[in-house]
Coordinates of C-alpha atoms in Angstrom, one line a residue:
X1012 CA 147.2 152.5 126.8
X1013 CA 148.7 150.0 124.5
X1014 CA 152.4 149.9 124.0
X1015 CA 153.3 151.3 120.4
X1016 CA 155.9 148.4 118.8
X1017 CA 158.5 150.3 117.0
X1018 CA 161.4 147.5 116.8
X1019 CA 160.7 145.4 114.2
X1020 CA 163.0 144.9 110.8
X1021 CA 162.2 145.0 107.2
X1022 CA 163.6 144.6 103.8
X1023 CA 162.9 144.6 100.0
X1024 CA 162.9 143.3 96.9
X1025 CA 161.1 145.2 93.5
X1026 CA 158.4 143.1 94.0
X1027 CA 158.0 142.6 97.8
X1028 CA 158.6 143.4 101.4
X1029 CA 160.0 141.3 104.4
X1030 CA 158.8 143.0 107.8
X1031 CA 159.7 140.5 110.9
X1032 CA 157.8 141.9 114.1
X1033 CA 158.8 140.9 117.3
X1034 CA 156.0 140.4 120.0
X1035 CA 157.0 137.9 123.1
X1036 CA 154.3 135.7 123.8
X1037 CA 152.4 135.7 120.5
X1038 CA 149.8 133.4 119.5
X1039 CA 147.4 132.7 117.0
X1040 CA 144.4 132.6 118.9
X1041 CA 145.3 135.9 120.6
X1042 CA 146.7 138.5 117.5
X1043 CA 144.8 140.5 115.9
X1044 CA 146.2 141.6 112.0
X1045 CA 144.4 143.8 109.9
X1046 CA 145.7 144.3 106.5
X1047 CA 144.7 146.5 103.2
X1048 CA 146.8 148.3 100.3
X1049 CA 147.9 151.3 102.6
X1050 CA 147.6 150.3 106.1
X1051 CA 148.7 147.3 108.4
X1052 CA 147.8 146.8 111.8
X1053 CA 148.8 144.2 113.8
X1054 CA 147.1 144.2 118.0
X1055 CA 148.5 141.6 120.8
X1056 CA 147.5 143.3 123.8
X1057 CA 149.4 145.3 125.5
X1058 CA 151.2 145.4 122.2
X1059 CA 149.8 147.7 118.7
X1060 CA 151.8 148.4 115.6
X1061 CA 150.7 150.2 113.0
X1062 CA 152.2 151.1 109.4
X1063 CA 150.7 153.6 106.7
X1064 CA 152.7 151.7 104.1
X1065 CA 154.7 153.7 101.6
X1066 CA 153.3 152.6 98.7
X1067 CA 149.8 149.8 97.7
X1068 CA 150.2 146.6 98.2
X1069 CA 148.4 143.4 97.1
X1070 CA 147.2 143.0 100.2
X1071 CA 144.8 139.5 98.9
X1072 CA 148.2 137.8 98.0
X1073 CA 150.5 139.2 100.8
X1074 CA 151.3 136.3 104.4
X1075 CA 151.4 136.5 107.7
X1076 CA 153.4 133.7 109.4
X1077 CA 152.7 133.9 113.4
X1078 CA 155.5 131.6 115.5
X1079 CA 158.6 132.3 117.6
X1080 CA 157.2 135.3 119.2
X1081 CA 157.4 136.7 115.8
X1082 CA 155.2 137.9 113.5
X1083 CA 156.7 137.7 109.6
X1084 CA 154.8 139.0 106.6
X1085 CA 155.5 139.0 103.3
X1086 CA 154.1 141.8 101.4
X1087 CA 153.7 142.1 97.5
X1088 CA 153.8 145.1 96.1
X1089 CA 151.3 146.8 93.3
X1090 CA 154.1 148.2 91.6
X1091 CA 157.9 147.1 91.1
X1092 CA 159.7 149.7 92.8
X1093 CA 162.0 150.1 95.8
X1094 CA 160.6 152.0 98.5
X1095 CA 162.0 154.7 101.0
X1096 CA 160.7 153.8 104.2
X1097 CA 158.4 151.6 105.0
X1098 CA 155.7 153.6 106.9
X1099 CA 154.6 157.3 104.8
X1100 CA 156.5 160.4 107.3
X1101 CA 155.7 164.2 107.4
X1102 CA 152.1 163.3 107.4
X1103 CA 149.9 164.9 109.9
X1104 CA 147.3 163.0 112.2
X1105 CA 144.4 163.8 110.5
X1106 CA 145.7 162.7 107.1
X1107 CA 146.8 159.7 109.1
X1108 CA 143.0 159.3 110.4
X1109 CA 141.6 159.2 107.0
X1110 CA 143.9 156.8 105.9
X1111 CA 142.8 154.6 108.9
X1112 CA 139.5 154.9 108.2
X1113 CA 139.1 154.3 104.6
X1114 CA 141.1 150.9 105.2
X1115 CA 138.2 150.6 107.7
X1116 CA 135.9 150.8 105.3
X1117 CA 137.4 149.1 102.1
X1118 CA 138.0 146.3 103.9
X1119 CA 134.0 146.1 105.3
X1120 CA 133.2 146.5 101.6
X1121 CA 135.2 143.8 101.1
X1122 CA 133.7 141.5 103.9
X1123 CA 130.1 142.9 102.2
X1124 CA 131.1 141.8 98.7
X1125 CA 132.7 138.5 99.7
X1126 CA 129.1 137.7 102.1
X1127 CA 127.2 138.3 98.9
X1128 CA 129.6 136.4 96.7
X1129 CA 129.0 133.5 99.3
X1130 CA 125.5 133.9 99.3
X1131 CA 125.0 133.9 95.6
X1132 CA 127.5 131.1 95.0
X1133 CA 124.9 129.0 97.8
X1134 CA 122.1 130.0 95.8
X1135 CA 123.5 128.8 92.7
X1136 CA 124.4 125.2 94.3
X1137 CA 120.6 125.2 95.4
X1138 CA 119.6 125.8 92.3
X1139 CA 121.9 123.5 90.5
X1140 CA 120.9 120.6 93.2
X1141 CA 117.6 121.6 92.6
X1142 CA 117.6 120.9 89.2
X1143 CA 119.7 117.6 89.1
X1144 CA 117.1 116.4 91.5
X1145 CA 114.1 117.4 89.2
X1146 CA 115.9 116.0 86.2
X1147 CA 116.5 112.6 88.4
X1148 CA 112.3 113.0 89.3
X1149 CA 111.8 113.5 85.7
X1150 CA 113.8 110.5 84.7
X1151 CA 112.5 108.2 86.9
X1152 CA 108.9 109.3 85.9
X1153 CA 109.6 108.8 82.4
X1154 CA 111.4 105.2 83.4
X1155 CA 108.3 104.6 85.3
X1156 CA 105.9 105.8 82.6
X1157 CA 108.0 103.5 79.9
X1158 CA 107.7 100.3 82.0
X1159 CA 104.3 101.0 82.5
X1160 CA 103.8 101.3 78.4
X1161 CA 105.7 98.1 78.3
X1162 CA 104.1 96.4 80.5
X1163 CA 100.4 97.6 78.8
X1164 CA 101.6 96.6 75.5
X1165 CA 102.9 93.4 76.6
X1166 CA 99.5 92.6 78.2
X1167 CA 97.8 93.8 74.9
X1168 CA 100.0 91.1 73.0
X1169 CA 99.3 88.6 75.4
X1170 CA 95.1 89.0 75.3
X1171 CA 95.5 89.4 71.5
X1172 CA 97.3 85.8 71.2
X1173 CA 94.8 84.3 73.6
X1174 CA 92.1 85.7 71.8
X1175 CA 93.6 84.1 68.3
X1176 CA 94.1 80.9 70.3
X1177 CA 90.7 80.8 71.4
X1178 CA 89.6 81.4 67.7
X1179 CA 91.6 79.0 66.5
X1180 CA 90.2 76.4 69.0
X1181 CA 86.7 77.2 68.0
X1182 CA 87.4 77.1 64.2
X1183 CA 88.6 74.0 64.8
X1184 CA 85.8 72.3 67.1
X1185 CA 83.7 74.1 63.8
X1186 CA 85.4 71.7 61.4
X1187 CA 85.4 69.1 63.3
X1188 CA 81.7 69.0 63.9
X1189 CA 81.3 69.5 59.9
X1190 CA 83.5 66.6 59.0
X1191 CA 81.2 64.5 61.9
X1192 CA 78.4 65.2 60.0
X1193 CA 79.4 64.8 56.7
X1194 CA 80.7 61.2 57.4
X1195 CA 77.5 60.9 59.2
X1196 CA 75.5 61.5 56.0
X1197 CA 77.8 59.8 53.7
X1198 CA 77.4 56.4 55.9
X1199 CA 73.5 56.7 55.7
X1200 CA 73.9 57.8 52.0
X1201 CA 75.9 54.4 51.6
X1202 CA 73.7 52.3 53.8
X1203 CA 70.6 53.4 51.3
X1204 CA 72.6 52.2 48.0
X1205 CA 72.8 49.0 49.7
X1206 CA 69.3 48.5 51.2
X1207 CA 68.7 49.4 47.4
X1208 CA 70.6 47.1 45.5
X1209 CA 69.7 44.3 47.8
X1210 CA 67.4 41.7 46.8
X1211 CA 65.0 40.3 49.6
X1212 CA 61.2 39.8 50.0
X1213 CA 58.6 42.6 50.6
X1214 CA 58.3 42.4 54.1
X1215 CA 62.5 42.7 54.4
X1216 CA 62.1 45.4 51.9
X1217 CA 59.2 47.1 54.0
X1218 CA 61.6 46.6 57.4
X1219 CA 64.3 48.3 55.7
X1220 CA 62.1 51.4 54.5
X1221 CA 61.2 51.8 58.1
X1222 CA 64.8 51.7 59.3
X1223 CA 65.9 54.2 56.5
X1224 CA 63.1 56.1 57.8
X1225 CA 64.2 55.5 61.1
X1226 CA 67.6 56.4 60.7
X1227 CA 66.5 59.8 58.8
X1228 CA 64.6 60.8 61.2
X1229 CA 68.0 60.1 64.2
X1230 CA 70.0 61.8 61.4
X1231 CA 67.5 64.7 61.4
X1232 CA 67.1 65.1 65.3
X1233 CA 71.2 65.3 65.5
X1234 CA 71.0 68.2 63.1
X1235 CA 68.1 69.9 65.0
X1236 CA 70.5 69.3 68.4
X1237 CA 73.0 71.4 66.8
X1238 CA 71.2 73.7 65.7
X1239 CA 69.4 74.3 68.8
X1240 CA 69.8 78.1 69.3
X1241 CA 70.6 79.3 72.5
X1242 CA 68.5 79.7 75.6
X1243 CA 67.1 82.8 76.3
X1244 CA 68.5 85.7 78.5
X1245 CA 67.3 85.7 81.9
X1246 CA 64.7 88.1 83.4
X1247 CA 62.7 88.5 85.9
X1248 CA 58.5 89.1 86.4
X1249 CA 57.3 91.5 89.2
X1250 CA 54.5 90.4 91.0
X1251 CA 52.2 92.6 93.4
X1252 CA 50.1 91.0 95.9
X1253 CA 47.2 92.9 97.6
X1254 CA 48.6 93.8 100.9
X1255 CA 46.8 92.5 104.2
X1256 CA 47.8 93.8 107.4
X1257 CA 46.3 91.0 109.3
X1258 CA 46.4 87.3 108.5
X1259 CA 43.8 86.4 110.6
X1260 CA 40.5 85.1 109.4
X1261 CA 37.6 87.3 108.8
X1262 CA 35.2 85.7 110.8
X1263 CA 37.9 85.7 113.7
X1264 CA 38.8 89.3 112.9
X1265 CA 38.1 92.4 115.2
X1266 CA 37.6 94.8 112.2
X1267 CA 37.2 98.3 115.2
X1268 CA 40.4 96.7 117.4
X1269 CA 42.4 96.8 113.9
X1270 CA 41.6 99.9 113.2
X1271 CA 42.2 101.3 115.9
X1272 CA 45.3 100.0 116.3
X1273 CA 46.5 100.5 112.4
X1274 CA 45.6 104.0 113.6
X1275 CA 47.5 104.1 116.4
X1276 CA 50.5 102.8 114.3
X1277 CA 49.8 105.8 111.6
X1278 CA 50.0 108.1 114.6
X1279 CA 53.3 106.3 115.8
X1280 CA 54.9 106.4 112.3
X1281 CA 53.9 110.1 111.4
X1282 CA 55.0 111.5 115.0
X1283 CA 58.6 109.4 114.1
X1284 CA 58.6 111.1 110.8
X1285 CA 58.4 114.4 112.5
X1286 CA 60.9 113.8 115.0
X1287 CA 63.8 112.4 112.3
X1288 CA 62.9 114.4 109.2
X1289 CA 65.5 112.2 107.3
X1290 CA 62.7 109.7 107.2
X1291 CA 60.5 111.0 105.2
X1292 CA 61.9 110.4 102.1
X1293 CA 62.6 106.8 102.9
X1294 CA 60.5 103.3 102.1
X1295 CA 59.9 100.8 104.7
X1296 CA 62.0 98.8 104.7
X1297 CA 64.7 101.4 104.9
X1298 CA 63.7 102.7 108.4
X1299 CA 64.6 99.6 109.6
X1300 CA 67.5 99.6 112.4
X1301 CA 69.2 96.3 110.9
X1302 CA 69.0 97.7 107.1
X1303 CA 70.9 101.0 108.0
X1304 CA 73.1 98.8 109.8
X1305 CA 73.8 96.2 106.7
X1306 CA 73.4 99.4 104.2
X1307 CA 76.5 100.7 106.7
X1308 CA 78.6 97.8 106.8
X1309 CA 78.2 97.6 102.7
X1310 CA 78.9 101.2 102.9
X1311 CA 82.4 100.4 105.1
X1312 CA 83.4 97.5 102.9
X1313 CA 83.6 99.9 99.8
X1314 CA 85.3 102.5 101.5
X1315 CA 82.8 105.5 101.7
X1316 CA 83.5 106.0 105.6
X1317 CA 81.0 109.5 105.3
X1318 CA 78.7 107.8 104.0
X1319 CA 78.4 104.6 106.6
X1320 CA 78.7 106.8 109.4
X1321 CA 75.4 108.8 108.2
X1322 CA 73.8 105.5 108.3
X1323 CA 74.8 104.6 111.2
X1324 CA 73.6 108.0 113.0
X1325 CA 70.0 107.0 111.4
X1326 CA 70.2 103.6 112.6
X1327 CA 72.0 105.2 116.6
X1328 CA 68.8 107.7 116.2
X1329 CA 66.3 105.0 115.5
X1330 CA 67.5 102.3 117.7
X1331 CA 70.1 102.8 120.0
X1332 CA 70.1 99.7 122.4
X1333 CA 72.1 98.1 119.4
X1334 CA 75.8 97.9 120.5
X1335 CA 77.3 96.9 116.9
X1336 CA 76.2 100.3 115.7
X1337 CA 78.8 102.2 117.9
X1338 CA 81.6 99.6 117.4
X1339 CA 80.5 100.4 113.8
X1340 CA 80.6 103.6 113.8
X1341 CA 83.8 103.4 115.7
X1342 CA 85.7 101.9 113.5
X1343 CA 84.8 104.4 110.6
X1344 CA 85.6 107.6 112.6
X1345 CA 89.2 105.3 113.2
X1346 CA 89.6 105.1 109.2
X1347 CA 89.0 108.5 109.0
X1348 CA 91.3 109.8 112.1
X1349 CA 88.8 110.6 114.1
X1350 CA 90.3 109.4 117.3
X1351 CA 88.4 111.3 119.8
X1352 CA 85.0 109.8 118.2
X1353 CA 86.6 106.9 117.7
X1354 CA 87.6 106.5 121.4
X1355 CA 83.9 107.8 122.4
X1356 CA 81.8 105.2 120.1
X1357 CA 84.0 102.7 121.8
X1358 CA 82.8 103.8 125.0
X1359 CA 78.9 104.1 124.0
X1360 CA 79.4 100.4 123.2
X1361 CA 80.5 99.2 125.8
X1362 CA 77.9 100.7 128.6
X1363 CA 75.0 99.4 126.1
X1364 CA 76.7 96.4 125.7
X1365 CA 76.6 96.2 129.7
X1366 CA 72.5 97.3 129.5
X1367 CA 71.8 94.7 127.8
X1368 CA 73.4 92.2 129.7

């Protein structure tokens, strides 16, 4: 049974009450107080005191000070008045109970609303941090975007004044060429109205025709290296040669020991086809071990790891005494993650790396 505390000391003002409790040993850590508008409750075992107060109180602005083996609160009151007593007398238990209880439960309603109130002032902050750091994202992609448009426009200008430069450069190589030739044909023009005017015999006169003629027909060749059009665009021609199985001379030739053997090859080549039905859609030259494999490797070097590694399996399923097809094939399966296949090609290699030695 707890000990009921019944010496303690109060007094009053209009506006507030003094109660000083006295409890030896008390602590902090160790009392329990319990306070609403009608009912204080203060528990430091073996100790309990309890008051139905006379009148509310503002129980969210009223102290406890704990120190001294004292207890001293400071109670405001609703309502400026002086009270009576202290603690409510002439009321029976059960109207005591009720008033226990409902502090009981205004002050869990209290805890409920204040856990909400915490909760919803949380969510707010993570919304609100939330937001400032989208608006951040959303400023640096728009700083990002800008630099970007910058930079774009900046290499715009910069291929726009090379291009003017180079147009420029050729307009001028244009002129200069022009003002070549015109001096060109204003020397020869000049050289004629002096080979004219000259006086000398036939024969000088004859020489001089031809080297006029002469230096017409230079004059005419430079213009015809000018205007030498440019060569033409480069193609190619496709030549098919009638296909011969054998190179060996027809009088040396076995014509039934080809045969047979061309149909032995057919036999080969269609009992392949049956076995790997990925063949049959492919030329020659693509069932070839070393093809897939370069095809692969061409495959790897762009990046389209899927796409080697089918290869690869054709190439495995065609030939697979070929070591560099696993380590291949290993490495793809490695781009991709694959470590388990990865670690297995690696370990394909290596025992037909050991057959063949």
């Amino acid at each position: 049974m707890p000990l009921q505390v019944s010496d303690y000391s109060w007094q009053q003002t209009k506006t507030a009450v003094f109660l000083s409790l006295p409890l030896k040993g008390v602590c902090v850590r160790d009392a329990d107080v319990f306070c609403t508008e009608n009912y204080l409750k203060v528990n430091f075992p073996p100790f309990l005191f309890e008051a139905f107060l006379y009148a509310p109180i503002d129980d969210a602005s009223s102290k406890a000070k704990i120190g001294n083996d004292t207890v001293v609160f400071t109670l405001y009151k609703k309502e400026a008045a002086m009270w009576e007593t202290l603690s409510l007398t002439g009321v029976d238990k059960e109207m005591l109970q009720k008033i226990r209880e409902k502090s009981i439960l205004q002050a869990q309603e209290r805890a409920k609303e204040a856990i909400e109130a915490k909760a919803t002032a949380k969510r707010e902050d993570q919304k609100y941090a939330l937001d400032a750091m989208m608006k951040i994202e959303e400023e640096e992609r728009k700083k990002i975007e800008d630099m970007k448009e910058n930079e774009r426009i900046k290499a715009t200008k910069e291929l726009e004044a090379w291009k003017e430069c180079q147009r420029k450069a050729e307009e001028q190589k244009r002129i200069q060429r022009e003002e070549k030739l015109r001096q060109k044909e204003k020397q020869i023009e000049e050289e004629r109205k002096n080979l004219k005017h000259k006086s000398l015999p036939r024969n000088s006169s004859r020489y001089l025709a031809t080297k006029g003629r002469n230096l017409e027909n230079i004059f005419s060749e430079k213009l015809k290296e000018d205007s030498i059009p440019a060569p033409r665009s480069v193609g190619s021609i496709k030549i098919n040669f009638t296909p011969r199985v054998f190179p060996t001379a027809l009088r040396e030739s076995q014509v039934a020991e080809e045969e047979e053997w061309l149909h032995k090859q057919a036999e080969a080549r269609r009992a392949m086809n049956t076995d790997i039905p990925e063949l049959c859609d492919l030329k020659e030259e693509e069932k070839n071990p070393e093809w897939l494999k370069d095809k692969g490797n061409k495959l790897f070097a762009t990046e389209n790891y899927l796409a080697a590694i089918n290869a690869y399996n054709l190439a495995i399923r065609l030939n697979n005494k070929i070591p560099l097809l696993y380590l291949n094939r290993a490495a793809c399966h490695l781009k991709l993650k694959n470590l388990h296949k990865a670690i297995e090609d690696s370990s394909k290699e290596s025992c037909s790396f050991e057959s063949i030695k």
